[in-house]
Coordinates of C-alpha atoms in Angstrom, one line a residue:
M1 CA -1.7 -40.9 18.2
I2 CA -2.0 -37.9 20.5
Y3 CA -5.1 -35.9 19.7
P4 CA -5.0 -32.1 20.3
F5 CA -8.1 -31.7 22.4
Y6 CA -9.1 -28.5 24.0
N7 CA -12.4 -27.7 25.9
K8 CA -13.3 -24.7 27.9
N9 CA -9.8 -23.3 27.4
K10 CA -8.1 -26.4 28.8
K11 CA -5.9 -28.8 27.1
I12 CA -6.8 -32.4 27.8
H13 CA -4.5 -35.3 27.0
V14 CA -6.1 -37.8 24.6
E15 CA -4.6 -40.8 23.0
I16 CA -6.2 -42.7 20.1
F17 CA -5.4 -46.2 18.8
G18 CA -6.9 -48.2 16.0
E19 CA -8.6 -47.6 12.7
E20 CA -11.2 -44.8 12.3
S21 CA -13.6 -47.3 10.8
S22 CA -13.5 -49.6 13.9
P23 CA -16.1 -49.3 16.7
A24 CA -15.1 -46.4 18.9
V25 CA -14.5 -47.1 22.6
L26 CA -13.9 -44.3 25.2
F27 CA -11.9 -45.4 28.3
L28 CA -12.6 -43.5 31.5
H29 CA -10.0 -44.1 34.2
G30 CA -10.5 -44.3 37.9
G31 CA -9.2 -42.5 40.9
P32 CA -10.4 -39.8 40.9
G33 CA -7.2 -38.8 39.3
E34 CA -5.4 -42.0 38.3
S35 CA -4.9 -41.3 34.5
C36 CA -5.1 -43.6 31.5
Y37 CA -1.4 -44.3 31.5
D38 CA -1.6 -47.9 32.9
F39 CA -4.5 -48.8 30.6
V40 CA -2.7 -47.6 27.5
Y41 CA 0.4 -49.4 28.5
H42 CA -1.3 -52.8 29.1
Q43 CA -4.4 -52.8 27.0
A44 CA -4.8 -50.1 24.3
K45 CA -2.6 -51.5 21.5
R46 CA -4.0 -55.0 21.9
L47 CA -7.6 -53.8 21.9
S48 CA -7.0 -51.5 19.0
K49 CA -6.7 -54.5 16.7
E50 CA -10.5 -54.7 16.7
M51 CA -11.6 -51.3 18.1
R52 CA -10.8 -47.6 18.0
I53 CA -9.6 -46.8 21.5
I54 CA -9.9 -43.3 22.8
A55 CA -8.1 -42.9 26.2
V56 CA -8.1 -39.7 28.2
D57 CA -6.3 -38.2 31.2
Q58 CA -9.3 -36.5 32.6
R59 CA -9.3 -32.7 33.1
G60 CA -6.4 -31.7 35.4
V61 CA -5.0 -35.2 35.6
L62 CA -1.3 -36.1 34.9
R63 CA -0.6 -35.0 31.3
S64 CA -3.7 -32.8 31.0
E65 CA -3.3 -29.1 31.7
K66 CA -3.3 -28.5 35.4
I67 CA -6.3 -26.9 37.1
A68 CA -5.4 -23.7 38.9
E69 CA -6.0 -23.5 42.6
D70 CA -8.6 -20.7 42.1
E71 CA -10.2 -22.2 39.0
P72 CA -13.8 -23.5 39.1
F73 CA -13.9 -27.3 38.5
V74 CA -16.8 -29.7 39.2
L75 CA -17.8 -33.2 38.3
Q76 CA -20.0 -32.0 35.4
D77 CA -16.9 -30.7 33.6
L78 CA -15.6 -34.3 33.2
I79 CA -18.9 -35.4 31.7
D80 CA -19.1 -32.4 29.4
D81 CA -15.5 -33.0 28.3
C82 CA -16.5 -36.5 27.1
E83 CA -19.3 -35.2 25.0
E84 CA -17.2 -32.4 23.5
L85 CA -14.5 -34.9 22.6
R86 CA -17.1 -37.1 20.9
F87 CA -18.4 -34.1 19.0
Q88 CA -14.9 -33.0 17.9
L89 CA -14.0 -36.5 16.7
R90 CA -17.3 -36.7 14.8
I91 CA -18.3 -39.9 16.4
K92 CA -22.1 -40.5 16.2
E93 CA -22.1 -42.8 19.2
W94 CA -19.4 -44.7 21.0
N95 CA -19.0 -47.4 23.6
V96 CA -17.6 -46.6 27.1
I97 CA -15.4 -48.5 29.4
G98 CA -15.5 -47.1 32.9
H99 CA -12.9 -48.3 35.4
S100 CA -13.5 -47.8 39.1
F101 CA -14.4 -44.1 39.5
G102 CA -14.6 -44.1 35.7
G103 CA -17.7 -46.4 36.1
Y104 CA -19.3 -43.7 38.2
L105 CA -18.6 -41.2 35.4
A106 CA -19.8 -43.5 32.7
L107 CA -23.2 -43.9 34.5
L108 CA -23.5 -40.1 34.8
Y109 CA -22.5 -39.6 31.2
A110 CA -25.1 -42.1 30.1
A111 CA -27.8 -40.3 32.0
A112 CA -26.8 -36.9 30.7
Y113 CA -26.2 -37.8 27.1
P114 CA -28.0 -41.2 26.5
K115 CA -27.8 -40.9 22.7
A116 CA -24.1 -40.5 22.7
I117 CA -23.4 -44.0 24.0
S118 CA -24.1 -47.4 22.4
K119 CA -22.9 -49.9 25.1
I120 CA -21.1 -49.7 28.5
I121 CA -18.6 -51.9 30.2
F122 CA -18.4 -51.2 34.0
E123 CA -15.0 -52.6 35.0
C124 CA -14.6 -52.8 38.8
P125 CA -16.8 -49.7 39.2
T126 CA -18.0 -47.8 42.2
F127 CA -21.5 -46.4 42.3
H128 CA -21.5 -45.8 46.1
F129 CA -18.4 -44.3 47.7
E130 CA -19.5 -45.4 51.2
W131 CA -19.7 -49.1 50.2
T132 CA -16.4 -48.9 48.3
S133 CA -14.5 -47.1 51.0
R134 CA -15.7 -49.6 53.7
N135 CA -14.5 -52.5 51.5
L136 CA -11.2 -50.8 50.8
L137 CA -10.6 -50.2 54.5
K138 CA -11.2 -53.9 55.2
R139 CA -8.5 -54.8 52.6
T140 CA -6.2 -52.2 54.0
A141 CA -6.6 -53.7 57.5
L142 CA -5.5 -57.1 56.2
L143 CA -2.3 -55.6 54.8
F144 CA -1.5 -53.8 58.0
Y145 CA -2.0 -57.1 59.9
E146 CA 0.5 -58.7 57.5
K147 CA 3.0 -56.0 58.2
G148 CA 2.5 -56.4 62.0
D149 CA 1.0 -52.9 62.3
Y150 CA -1.9 -54.0 64.5
E151 CA -2.8 -50.5 65.7
R152 CA -3.5 -49.3 62.2
A153 CA -5.1 -52.6 61.2
Q154 CA -7.6 -52.2 64.1
E155 CA -8.3 -48.6 63.1
C156 CA -9.1 -49.6 59.5
K157 CA -11.3 -52.4 60.7
A158 CA -13.2 -50.1 63.1
L159 CA -13.8 -47.5 60.4
S160 CA -15.1 -50.1 58.0
V161 CA -18.0 -50.9 60.3
G162 CA -18.4 -47.5 62.0
S163 CA -21.0 -44.8 61.4
H164 CA -18.9 -42.4 59.3
C165 CA -20.3 -40.8 56.2
S166 CA -18.9 -41.4 52.7
E167 CA -16.7 -38.3 52.8
E168 CA -15.1 -39.2 56.1
L169 CA -14.6 -42.8 55.1
F170 CA -13.0 -41.8 51.8
D171 CA -10.6 -39.4 53.6
H172 CA -9.6 -42.0 56.1
Y173 CA -9.0 -44.5 53.4
I174 CA -6.7 -42.1 51.4
R175 CA -4.8 -41.3 54.6
L176 CA -4.3 -44.9 55.8
S177 CA -3.7 -46.5 52.4
E178 CA -0.9 -44.0 51.7
L179 CA 0.9 -45.2 54.9
L180 CA 1.4 -48.6 53.1
G181 CA 3.9 -46.9 50.8
D182 CA 5.0 -49.2 47.9
E183 CA 2.6 -51.9 49.1
R184 CA -0.5 -49.8 48.5
D185 CA -1.2 -51.4 45.1
K186 CA -1.6 -54.7 46.9
I187 CA -5.0 -53.4 48.1
Y188 CA -6.2 -54.1 44.6
S189 CA -4.2 -57.2 43.7
P190 CA -1.9 -59.4 45.7
N191 CA 0.4 -59.4 42.7
P192 CA 0.2 -56.0 41.0
V193 CA 1.2 -55.9 37.3
I194 CA 4.3 -53.8 36.5
T195 CA 4.0 -50.8 34.3
D196 CA 7.1 -49.4 32.6
D197 CA 7.3 -45.7 33.8
S198 CA 10.5 -44.9 32.0
L199 CA 8.7 -42.7 29.6
Y200 CA 9.2 -39.9 32.1
T201 CA 12.0 -39.1 34.6
E202 CA 11.3 -39.3 38.3
M203 CA 11.2 -35.5 38.4
E204 CA 8.8 -35.3 35.5
W205 CA 6.5 -37.8 37.2
E206 CA 6.5 -35.7 40.3
Q207 CA 5.6 -32.6 38.3
L208 CA 2.8 -34.4 36.4
W209 CA 1.2 -35.8 39.5
E210 CA 1.2 -32.4 41.3
G211 CA -1.8 -31.2 39.2
T212 CA -3.8 -34.3 40.0
E213 CA -4.0 -33.2 43.7
Y214 CA -6.2 -30.2 42.7
H215 CA -8.4 -32.5 40.5
L216 CA -9.1 -34.7 43.5
E217 CA -9.3 -31.9 46.0
K218 CA -11.8 -29.9 44.1
L219 CA -14.0 -32.9 43.4
R220 CA -13.8 -33.7 47.1
E221 CA -14.9 -30.1 48.0
E222 CA -17.8 -30.1 45.6
G223 CA -19.0 -33.4 47.1
R224 CA -21.2 -34.5 44.3
M225 CA -19.1 -37.7 43.7
F226 CA -20.3 -38.9 47.1
K227 CA -23.9 -39.1 46.0
P228 CA -24.9 -42.8 45.6
L229 CA -25.8 -43.7 42.0
I230 CA -27.4 -47.1 42.8
P231 CA -30.9 -45.8 42.1
Q232 CA -29.8 -44.6 38.6
L233 CA -28.9 -48.2 37.5
A234 CA -32.7 -48.9 37.2
N235 CA -32.9 -46.2 34.6
L236 CA -30.0 -47.4 32.5
T237 CA -31.3 -48.5 29.1
H238 CA -27.9 -49.2 27.4
P239 CA -26.7 -52.8 27.0
S240 CA -24.1 -53.0 29.8
L241 CA -21.6 -55.5 31.2
L242 CA -20.3 -55.6 34.7
I243 CA -16.7 -57.0 35.1
V244 CA -15.4 -57.5 38.6
G245 CA -11.8 -58.4 39.3
E246 CA -11.2 -61.5 41.5
F247 CA -9.2 -59.4 44.0
D248 CA -10.2 -55.8 43.3
P249 CA -12.3 -54.6 46.4
V250 CA -13.8 -51.5 44.7
T251 CA -16.9 -53.3 43.6
C252 CA -18.2 -55.0 46.7
E253 CA -20.9 -57.7 46.9
R254 CA -23.6 -55.1 47.5
H255 CA -22.7 -53.4 44.2
C256 CA -23.0 -56.7 42.3
W257 CA -26.3 -57.5 43.9

């Protein structure tokens, strides 16, 4: 079911699966800006047999209304959107699954609205963009080595151990990983799962992803997402589970520790 959700004069894409009487679970996707499309395709219907799954394309992402170039938008908007959605759905408290950057959001959400959340699953999260970016660059270096592009592989390796700040490392990772083209998904898994994207035409996909660029660009400009959240983990009182993929490099060993 597509739920008609509006907040602060913006339409935000929300999909709901499962019975209203089942435990409510909010899924926060990664990125920033990756959307809930893959999660819904692979997981939502299966999980909805036991839970009420609420999946969101975050403000400005993919099927949500685009953010205008001159429109104010900050990280707090994403957190407030979660709370407003819970209020509109009349859910007393819900569980949260935060994937990758969604794990970062989940921790901020729990800190801002602790009574809104029952339990949290952090699934391959990042709480520290510097650590994550360094680990991603190491994996990107390996893929360039496999392609025989030793110059870019060395660049990735040097950046992963250099003295660059979180913002610089993130920007370098985005730039270099995009040069892998269709093999970029192998950064996260050697055998990426296939998602059927036939729901939209190629032109429609291009139009949908255009808005996501502003989402990421504005969060990058604000800079708050680069603040490490590791210290906030000590204040987390909600029952929480950390799930780390065997190959996913987003959650490095320092995160786990």
